[in-house]
Every structure is written in structure tokens, then in C-alpha cells.
GROMACS .gro file of C-alpha atoms in nm:
model
  188
    1MET     CA    1   4.497  -4.667   1.905
    2LYS     CA    2   4.406  -5.003   2.041
    3ILE     CA    3   4.438  -5.327   1.797
    4ASN     CA    4   4.363  -5.694   1.888
    5GLY     CA    5   4.667  -5.895   1.970
    6ASN     CA    6   4.664  -6.153   1.693
    7GLU     CA    7   4.695  -5.801   1.471
    8ILE     CA    8   4.998  -5.742   1.535
    9ARG     CA    9   5.248  -5.719   1.225
   10PRO     CA   10   5.631  -5.698   1.209
   11GLY     CA   11   5.709  -5.334   1.242
   12ASN     CA   12   5.410  -5.210   1.432
   13ILE     CA   13   5.540  -5.025   1.779
   14ILE     CA   14   5.306  -5.086   2.095
   15GLU     CA   15   5.309  -4.978   2.429
   16HIS     CA   16   5.346  -5.310   2.681
   17ASN     CA   17   5.444  -5.325   3.036
   18GLY     CA   18   5.460  -4.946   3.060
   19SER     CA   19   5.766  -4.970   2.808
   20LEU     CA   20   5.724  -4.889   2.399
   21TRP     CA   21   5.847  -5.221   2.192
   22ARG     CA   22   5.845  -5.318   1.814
   23ALA     CA   23   5.784  -5.586   1.653
   24VAL     CA   24   6.054  -5.780   1.510
   25LYS     CA   25   5.889  -6.139   1.410
   26THR     CA   26   5.517  -6.237   1.455
   27ASN     CA   27   5.400  -6.600   1.441
   28ALA     CA   28   5.020  -6.712   1.450
   29VAL     CA   29   4.979  -7.017   1.632
   30LYS     CA   30   4.687  -7.258   1.624
   31PRO     CA   31   4.720  -7.516   1.858
   32GLY     CA   32   4.468  -7.835   1.859
   33LYS     CA   33   4.362  -7.770   2.201
   34GLY     CA   34   4.279  -7.414   2.354
   35GLY     CA   35   4.258  -7.057   2.169
   36ALA     CA   36   4.499  -6.952   1.870
   37PHE     CA   37   4.738  -6.687   1.996
   38ASN     CA   38   5.011  -6.463   1.818
   39GLN     CA   39   5.364  -6.543   1.964
   40VAL     CA   40   5.549  -6.184   1.894
   41GLU     CA   41   5.934  -6.123   1.939
   42LEU     CA   42   5.968  -5.770   2.056
   43LYS     CA   43   6.238  -5.512   2.081
   44ASN     CA   44   6.243  -5.253   2.341
   45LEU     CA   45   6.301  -4.903   2.163
   46ARG     CA   46   6.491  -4.733   2.492
   47ASP     CA   47   6.741  -4.992   2.606
   48ASN     CA   48   6.693  -5.280   2.283
   49THR     CA   49   6.632  -5.559   2.520
   50LYS     CA   50   6.369  -5.836   2.369
   51LEU     CA   51   6.082  -5.996   2.487
   52ASN     CA   52   5.889  -6.303   2.342
   53GLU     CA   53   5.527  -6.253   2.471
   54ARG     CA   54   5.159  -6.456   2.365
   55PHE     CA   55   4.888  -6.235   2.272
   56ARG     CA   56   4.540  -6.364   2.275
   57ALA     CA   57   4.305  -6.274   2.024
   58SER     CA   58   4.081  -6.180   2.314
   59GLU     CA   59   4.377  -5.915   2.430
   60THR     CA   60   4.392  -5.533   2.339
   61VAL     CA   61   4.749  -5.324   2.309
   62GLU     CA   62   4.770  -4.988   2.243
   63ARG     CA   63   4.965  -4.955   1.883
   64VAL     CA   64   5.161  -4.615   1.854
   65ARG     CA   65   5.219  -4.418   1.566
   66LEU     CA   66   5.588  -4.272   1.601
   67ASP     CA   67   5.620  -3.921   1.457
   68GLN     CA   68   5.912  -3.947   1.143
   69LYS     CA   69   6.108  -3.625   1.050
   70ASP     CA   70   6.362  -3.648   0.821
   71TYR     CA   71   6.697  -3.450   0.928
   72THR     CA   72   7.017  -3.361   0.676
   73PHE     CA   73   7.332  -3.475   0.854
   74LEU     CA   74   7.617  -3.244   0.954
   75PHE     CA   75   7.885  -3.389   1.149
   76ALA     CA   76   7.966  -3.650   1.428
   77GLU     CA   77   8.104  -3.589   1.747
   78GLY     CA   78   8.204  -3.884   1.933
   79ASP     CA   79   7.886  -4.086   1.970
   80MET     CA   80   7.717  -3.819   1.907
   81LEU     CA   81   7.561  -3.686   1.560
   82THR     CA   82   7.433  -3.340   1.477
   83LEU     CA   83   7.161  -3.346   1.274
   84MET     CA   84   6.978  -3.026   1.076
   85ASP     CA   85   6.582  -2.978   1.027
   86SER     CA   86   6.584  -2.865   0.660
   87GLU     CA   87   6.312  -2.693   0.691
   88THR     CA   88   6.365  -2.498   1.046
   89PHE     CA   89   6.719  -2.529   0.968
   90GLU     CA   90   6.702  -2.624   1.360
   91GLN     CA   91   6.981  -2.868   1.487
   92ILE     CA   92   6.953  -3.178   1.695
   93THR     CA   93   7.221  -3.363   1.865
   94VAL     CA   94   7.155  -3.753   1.858
   95ASN     CA   95   7.317  -4.045   1.969
   96SER     CA   96   7.429  -4.317   1.714
   97GLU     CA   97   7.305  -4.610   1.873
   98LEU     CA   98   6.970  -4.474   1.720
   99ILE     CA   99   7.090  -4.602   1.406
  100GLY     CA  100   7.292  -4.888   1.496
  101GLU     CA  101   7.581  -5.041   1.276
  102PRO     CA  102   7.461  -4.843   0.937
  103ALA     CA  103   7.587  -4.511   1.111
  104VAL     CA  104   7.933  -4.575   0.958
  105PHE     CA  105   7.793  -4.568   0.637
  106LEU     CA  106   7.664  -4.144   0.734
  107GLN     CA  107   7.800  -3.884   0.470
  108ASP     CA  108   7.786  -3.523   0.459
  109GLY     CA  109   7.426  -3.401   0.370
  110MET     CA  110   7.296  -3.737   0.400
  111VAL     CA  111   6.941  -3.753   0.492
  112VAL     CA  112   6.818  -3.950   0.845
  113THR     CA  113   6.509  -4.027   0.887
  114VAL     CA  114   6.421  -3.972   1.280
  115GLU     CA  115   6.134  -4.133   1.473
  116SER     CA  116   6.025  -3.983   1.774
  117PHE     CA  117   5.771  -4.051   2.029
  118GLU     CA  118   5.636  -3.770   2.248
  119ASP     CA  119   5.934  -3.557   2.089
  120GLU     CA  120   6.223  -3.771   2.216
  121PRO     CA  121   6.408  -3.959   1.966
  122ILE     CA  122   6.347  -4.323   1.921
  123SER     CA  123   6.515  -4.456   1.663
  124ALA     CA  124   6.693  -4.339   1.313
  125THR     CA  125   6.743  -4.483   0.978
  126ILE     CA  126   6.968  -4.367   0.717
  127PRO     CA  127   6.896  -4.454   0.316
  128GLU     CA  128   6.932  -4.798   0.219
  129HIS     CA  129   7.195  -4.739  -0.055
  130ALA     CA  130   7.504  -4.542  -0.049
  131THR     CA  131   7.811  -4.477  -0.272
  132PHE     CA  132   8.156  -4.489  -0.171
  133ARG     CA  133   8.502  -4.441  -0.350
  134ILE     CA  134   8.687  -4.754  -0.315
  135VAL     CA  135   9.057  -4.669  -0.171
  136GLU     CA  136   9.232  -5.002  -0.160
  137ALA     CA  137   9.159  -5.336  -0.314
  138ASP     CA  138   9.341  -5.649  -0.322
  139ALA     CA  139   9.497  -5.776  -0.664
  140VAL     CA  140   9.315  -6.045  -0.853
  141VAL     CA  141   9.457  -6.366  -0.789
  142LYS     CA  142   9.515  -6.569  -1.134
  143GLY     CA  143   9.306  -6.899  -1.147
  144GLN     CA  144   9.112  -6.812  -0.860
  145THR     CA  145   8.759  -7.009  -0.929
  146GLN     CA  146   8.453  -6.802  -0.996
  147SER     CA  147   8.242  -6.950  -0.702
  148SER     CA  148   8.497  -6.718  -0.467
  149SER     CA  149   8.537  -6.433  -0.660
  150TYR     CA  150   8.501  -6.208  -0.415
  151LYS     CA  151   8.780  -6.002  -0.259
  152PRO     CA  152   8.866  -5.756   0.024
  153ALA     CA  153   8.847  -5.397  -0.030
  154VAL     CA  154   8.848  -5.095   0.194
  155LEU     CA  155   8.601  -4.779   0.142
  156GLU     CA  156   8.684  -4.409   0.182
  157ASN     CA  157   8.512  -4.439   0.529
  158GLY     CA  158   8.766  -4.707   0.633
  159VAL     CA  159   8.502  -4.977   0.629
  160ARG     CA  160   8.603  -5.316   0.467
  161ILE     CA  161   8.396  -5.483   0.253
  162LEU     CA  162   8.417  -5.772  -0.016
  163VAL     CA  163   8.373  -5.695  -0.389
  164PRO     CA  164   8.391  -5.873  -0.731
  165PRO     CA  165   8.719  -5.921  -0.857
  166HIS     CA  166   8.670  -5.632  -1.160
  167ILE     CA  167   8.644  -5.361  -0.898
  168GLU     CA  168   8.974  -5.187  -0.877
  169SER     CA  169   9.080  -4.908  -0.627
  170GLY     CA  170   8.927  -4.537  -0.728
  171THR     CA  171   8.595  -4.724  -0.827
  172ARG     CA  172   8.291  -4.569  -0.685
  173ILE     CA  173   8.044  -4.866  -0.567
  174VAL     CA  174   7.710  -4.863  -0.436
  175ILE     CA  175   7.677  -5.063  -0.092
  176ASN     CA  176   7.349  -5.181   0.075
  177THR     CA  177   7.396  -5.023   0.402
  178ALA     CA  178   7.214  -5.213   0.637
  179GLU     CA  179   7.421  -5.551   0.556
  180SER     CA  180   7.744  -5.384   0.449
  181THR     CA  181   7.735  -5.532   0.134
  182TYR     CA  182   7.847  -5.438  -0.235
  183LEU     CA  183   7.544  -5.375  -0.502
  184GLU     CA  184   7.674  -5.249  -0.790
  185ARG     CA  185   7.939  -5.029  -0.975
  186ALA     CA  186   7.795  -4.696  -0.926
  187LYS     CA  187   7.706  -4.473  -1.250
  188ASP     CA  188   7.879  -4.155  -1.269
   0.00000   0.00000   0.00000
């Protein structure tokens, strides 16, 4: 689908210079002299390189629609993740780099959304929130001020995060997988 250069929005996938790019940031610029343009920060979906481009309203670019499909996470072997299609039970193997840093929060049975272009997996995302048990938490220091009240803790998967002082070892918490941050105590 062809769109004008000034219609590119963050999250759009476009075909540019023979590659697939995701628009990360866009900024509409209207200089005093000359025509308006859209300054777009692009990220290559295959090799993660970044590119800043100017697109004028008169230019057209090809907007690409990726196929999205939900898979169930089965297991990881090194950098490779094995996922199962919950409808056909067909298994696929993808590199954990498609998910990026949040891959450390993968749990058995977690839903992974895989985006693919012409049957080639391009990116994958996991749910924004996940529940984990704290296996180790530092003791609260008496007299510690409220402003610096977060303390280090270790999740059951070995990841270290900061939690409020009332969280103790054995507590189940909800975390933000994209930012690796504490959200709330899990409701059991």
C-alpha cells in the first residue's frame, strides 16, 4: 500500500532502499523556507541498524503489513526459542534476538506474538506484564528514607530488579517486561 512521506507514523513498517524498516520516531518539520518534510528515524527489521531519513509529502513509500500470529513458548535452547502454533500444533524455531532483552522473562506456556513478512519471522513480542516469585530480597534498612525506598531483589528466573521495601522473599509480583520494572504485588 503506497502512502505519502508525511503520513509515516511511529510503528509503521515501510519498504525503503530494498529493506524493511520500522518507523521509531517521526517529526513533522515546516521550515520557513522550502517545503515541509517528515523527519523519520527508521530501524532495520533484519539487522537492527538505524537510519534518519527526510520524506517530503510528494514522495510515496510502500507501507508493508506484517502477518501476526500467536504462538505458545515451549522451551529455549541457547539463543533459539521453540514456539508452537496453538491451532495446528506446528513448531517453529526463532532466534531470541527477535524479542530482544525481554526474552529473559519468557515462561512456559507464555503467548509470543510473531510478526512475519513473506513467511520469514521479522520480530516477536511477549506480553507486557508477567508474574514472578521473588527468591531473594535484601532486608529493609531501618531509617531509610521513603525517596530511596526501593531495594534489590532476585526473581525466580535469576533477573535482578528493584522492589519496594514491603516485598519479601517468596512474594509473587507483577513486572513490566519491556522495562524490567516492578508494577505491583500479584493477586493470588
